[in-house]
Tab-separated table of C-alpha atoms in Angstrom:
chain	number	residue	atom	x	y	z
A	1	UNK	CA	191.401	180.700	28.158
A	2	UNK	CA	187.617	180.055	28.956
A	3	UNK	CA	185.836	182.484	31.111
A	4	UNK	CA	184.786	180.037	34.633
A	5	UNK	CA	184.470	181.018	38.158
A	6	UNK	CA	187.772	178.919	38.154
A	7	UNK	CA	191.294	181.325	38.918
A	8	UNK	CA	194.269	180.340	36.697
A	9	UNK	CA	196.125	179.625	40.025
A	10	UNK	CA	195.319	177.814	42.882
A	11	UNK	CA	197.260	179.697	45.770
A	12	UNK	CA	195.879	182.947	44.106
A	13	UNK	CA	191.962	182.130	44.417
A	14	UNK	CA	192.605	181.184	47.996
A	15	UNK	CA	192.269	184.224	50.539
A	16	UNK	CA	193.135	184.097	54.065
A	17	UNK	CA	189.764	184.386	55.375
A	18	UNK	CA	187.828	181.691	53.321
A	19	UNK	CA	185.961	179.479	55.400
A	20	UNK	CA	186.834	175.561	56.007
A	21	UNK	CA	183.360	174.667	54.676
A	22	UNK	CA	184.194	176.715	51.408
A	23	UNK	CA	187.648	174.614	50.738
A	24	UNK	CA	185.958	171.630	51.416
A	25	UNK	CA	183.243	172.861	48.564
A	26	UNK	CA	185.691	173.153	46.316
A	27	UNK	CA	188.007	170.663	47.154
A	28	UNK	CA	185.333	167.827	47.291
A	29	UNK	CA	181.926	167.500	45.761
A	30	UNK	CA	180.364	168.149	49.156
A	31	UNK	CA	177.228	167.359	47.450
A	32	UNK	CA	177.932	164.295	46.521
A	33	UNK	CA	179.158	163.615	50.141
A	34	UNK	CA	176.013	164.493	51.371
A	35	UNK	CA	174.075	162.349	48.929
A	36	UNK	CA	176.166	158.813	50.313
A	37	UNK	CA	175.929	160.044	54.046
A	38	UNK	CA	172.051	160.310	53.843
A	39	UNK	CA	171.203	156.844	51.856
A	40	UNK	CA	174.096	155.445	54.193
A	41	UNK	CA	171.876	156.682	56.994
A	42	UNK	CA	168.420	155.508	55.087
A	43	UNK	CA	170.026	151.824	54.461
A	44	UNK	CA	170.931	151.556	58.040
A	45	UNK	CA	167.294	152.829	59.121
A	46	UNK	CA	165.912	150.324	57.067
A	47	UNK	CA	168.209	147.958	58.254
A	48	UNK	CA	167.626	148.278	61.836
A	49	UNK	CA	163.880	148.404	61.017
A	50	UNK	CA	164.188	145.071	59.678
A	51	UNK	CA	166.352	143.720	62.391
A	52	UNK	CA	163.293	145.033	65.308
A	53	UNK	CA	160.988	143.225	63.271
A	54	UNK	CA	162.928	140.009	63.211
A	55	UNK	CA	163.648	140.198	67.221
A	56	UNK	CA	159.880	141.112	67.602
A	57	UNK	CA	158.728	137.910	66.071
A	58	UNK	CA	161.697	135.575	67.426
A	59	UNK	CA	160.180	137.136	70.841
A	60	UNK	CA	156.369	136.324	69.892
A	61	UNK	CA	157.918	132.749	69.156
A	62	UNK	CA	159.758	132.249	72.099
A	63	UNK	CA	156.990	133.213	74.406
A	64	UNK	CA	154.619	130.715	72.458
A	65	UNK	CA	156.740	128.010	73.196
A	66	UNK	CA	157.521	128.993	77.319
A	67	UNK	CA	153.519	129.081	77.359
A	68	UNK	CA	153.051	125.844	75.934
A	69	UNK	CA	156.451	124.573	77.851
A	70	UNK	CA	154.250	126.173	81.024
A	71	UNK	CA	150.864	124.139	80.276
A	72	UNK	CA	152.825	120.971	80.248
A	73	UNK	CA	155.035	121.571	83.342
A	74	UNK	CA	151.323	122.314	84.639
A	75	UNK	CA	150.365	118.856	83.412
A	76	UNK	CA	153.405	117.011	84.747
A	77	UNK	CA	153.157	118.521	87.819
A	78	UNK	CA	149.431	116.723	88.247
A	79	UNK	CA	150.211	113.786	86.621
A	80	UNK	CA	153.574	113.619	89.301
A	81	UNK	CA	151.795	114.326	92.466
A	82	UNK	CA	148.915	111.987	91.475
A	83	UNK	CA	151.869	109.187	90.922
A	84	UNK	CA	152.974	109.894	94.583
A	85	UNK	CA	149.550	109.559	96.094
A	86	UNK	CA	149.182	106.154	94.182
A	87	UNK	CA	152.528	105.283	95.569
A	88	UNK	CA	151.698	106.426	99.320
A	89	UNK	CA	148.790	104.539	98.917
A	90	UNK	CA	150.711	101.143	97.494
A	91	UNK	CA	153.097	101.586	100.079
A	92	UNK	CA	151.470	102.196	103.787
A	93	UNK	CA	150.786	98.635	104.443
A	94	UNK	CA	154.564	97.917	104.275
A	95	UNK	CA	155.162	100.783	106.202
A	96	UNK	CA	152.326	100.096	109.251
A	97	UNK	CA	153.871	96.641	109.280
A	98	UNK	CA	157.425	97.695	109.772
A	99	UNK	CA	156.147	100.351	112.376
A	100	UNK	CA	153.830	97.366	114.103
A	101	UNK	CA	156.954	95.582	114.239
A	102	UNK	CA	159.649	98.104	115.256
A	103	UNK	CA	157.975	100.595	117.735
A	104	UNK	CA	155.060	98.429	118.950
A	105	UNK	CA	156.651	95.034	119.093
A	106	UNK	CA	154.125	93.192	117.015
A	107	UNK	CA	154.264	90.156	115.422
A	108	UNK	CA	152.015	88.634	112.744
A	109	UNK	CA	150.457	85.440	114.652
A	110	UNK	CA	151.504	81.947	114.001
A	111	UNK	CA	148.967	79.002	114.094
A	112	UNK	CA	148.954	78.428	117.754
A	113	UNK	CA	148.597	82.036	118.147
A	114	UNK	CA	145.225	81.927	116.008
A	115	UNK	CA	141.549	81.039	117.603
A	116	UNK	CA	139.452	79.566	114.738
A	117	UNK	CA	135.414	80.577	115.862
A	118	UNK	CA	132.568	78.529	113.892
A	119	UNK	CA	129.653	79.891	114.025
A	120	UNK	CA	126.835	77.868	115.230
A	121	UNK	CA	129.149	74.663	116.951
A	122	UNK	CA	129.106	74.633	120.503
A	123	UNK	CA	132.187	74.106	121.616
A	124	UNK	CA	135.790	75.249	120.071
A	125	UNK	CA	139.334	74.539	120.272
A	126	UNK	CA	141.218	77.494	121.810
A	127	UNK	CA	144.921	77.015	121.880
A	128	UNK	CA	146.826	78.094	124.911
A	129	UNK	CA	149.958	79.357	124.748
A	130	UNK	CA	152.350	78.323	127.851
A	131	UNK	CA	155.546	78.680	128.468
A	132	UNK	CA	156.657	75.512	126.698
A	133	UNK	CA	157.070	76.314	122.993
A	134	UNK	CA	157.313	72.932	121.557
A	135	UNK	CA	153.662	71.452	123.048
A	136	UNK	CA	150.201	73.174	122.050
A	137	UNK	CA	147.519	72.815	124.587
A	138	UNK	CA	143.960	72.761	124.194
A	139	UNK	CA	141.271	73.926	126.247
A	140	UNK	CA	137.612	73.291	125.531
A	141	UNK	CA	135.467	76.016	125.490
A	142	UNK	CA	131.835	75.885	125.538
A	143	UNK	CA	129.142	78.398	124.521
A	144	UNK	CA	129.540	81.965	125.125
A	145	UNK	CA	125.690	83.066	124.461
A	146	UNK	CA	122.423	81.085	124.338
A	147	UNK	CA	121.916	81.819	120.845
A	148	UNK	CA	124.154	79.509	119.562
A	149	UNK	CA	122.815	77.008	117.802
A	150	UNK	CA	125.057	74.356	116.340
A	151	UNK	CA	123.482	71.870	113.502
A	152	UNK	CA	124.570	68.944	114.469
A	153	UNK	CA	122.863	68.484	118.263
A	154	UNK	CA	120.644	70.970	119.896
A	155	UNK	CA	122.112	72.869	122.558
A	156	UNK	CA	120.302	73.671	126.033
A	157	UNK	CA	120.186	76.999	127.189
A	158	UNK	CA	122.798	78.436	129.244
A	159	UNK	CA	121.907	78.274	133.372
A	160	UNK	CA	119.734	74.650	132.673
């Protein structure tokens, strides 16, 4: 037999008071053990490393594009409330119309409701409205001021 630190016998080389360490020494090549724990460790390091990185720049991405998403809520927001201006502007007429109607009792005027005023003719037509609906009356009505002039036929002064 070869001279080694080996015993011949396994139960014989094994005292009662060796240490669990020392069994697992010789058992296994704790070394070795050691070795594939640490790169296991290193490769998940790295790993992870990696992984940060990626999230890092998916984050730098993603804020990019909320900022630009931001700008053009920014921009649709003006562009909205100038629509609605230019639609409360489109749309007050109708609205005064329907109020002049509803709350006020308005009416737009019909042609016997309507005084036609020539400037410079000395009399004018003036409708009158009576109670009959189906005639139209008209009353003459002569100058209102003394500087009307009408082109036809001079006109005296009012009082002469």
């Amino acid at each position: 037999m070869a001279i080694s630190d080996k015993p011949a016998s396994r139960r014989a080389a094994a005292p009662y008071n060796t240490d669990i360490g020392e069994l697992f020494v010789r058992r296994f090549n704790v070394v070795s053990i050691y070795v594939v724990v640490l790169l296991l460790l290193a490769a998940a390091i790295v790993w992870s490393g990696i992984k940060t990185a990626e999230a890092v720049q998916q984050y730098h991405q993603d804020y990019k594009t909320l900022q630009d998403m931001k700008k053009q809520e920014r921009k649709l927001q003006i562009e909205h409330q100038r629509l609605l201006i230019e639609q409360q502007t489109f749309s007050a007429t109708p609205q005064i119309a329907s109020r002049a109607v509803a709350e006020l009792g308005m009416y737009s005027p019909t042609l016997k409701d309507k005084l036609i005023i020539q400037p410079g003719v000395a009399t004018a037509l003036a409708p009158v409205v009576s109670d009959d609906d189906d005639e139209l009356d008209l009353d003459v009505v002569g100058p209102r001021a003394s500087t009307d002039i009408s082109p036809e036929e001079p006109v005296a002064e009012a009082g002469q």
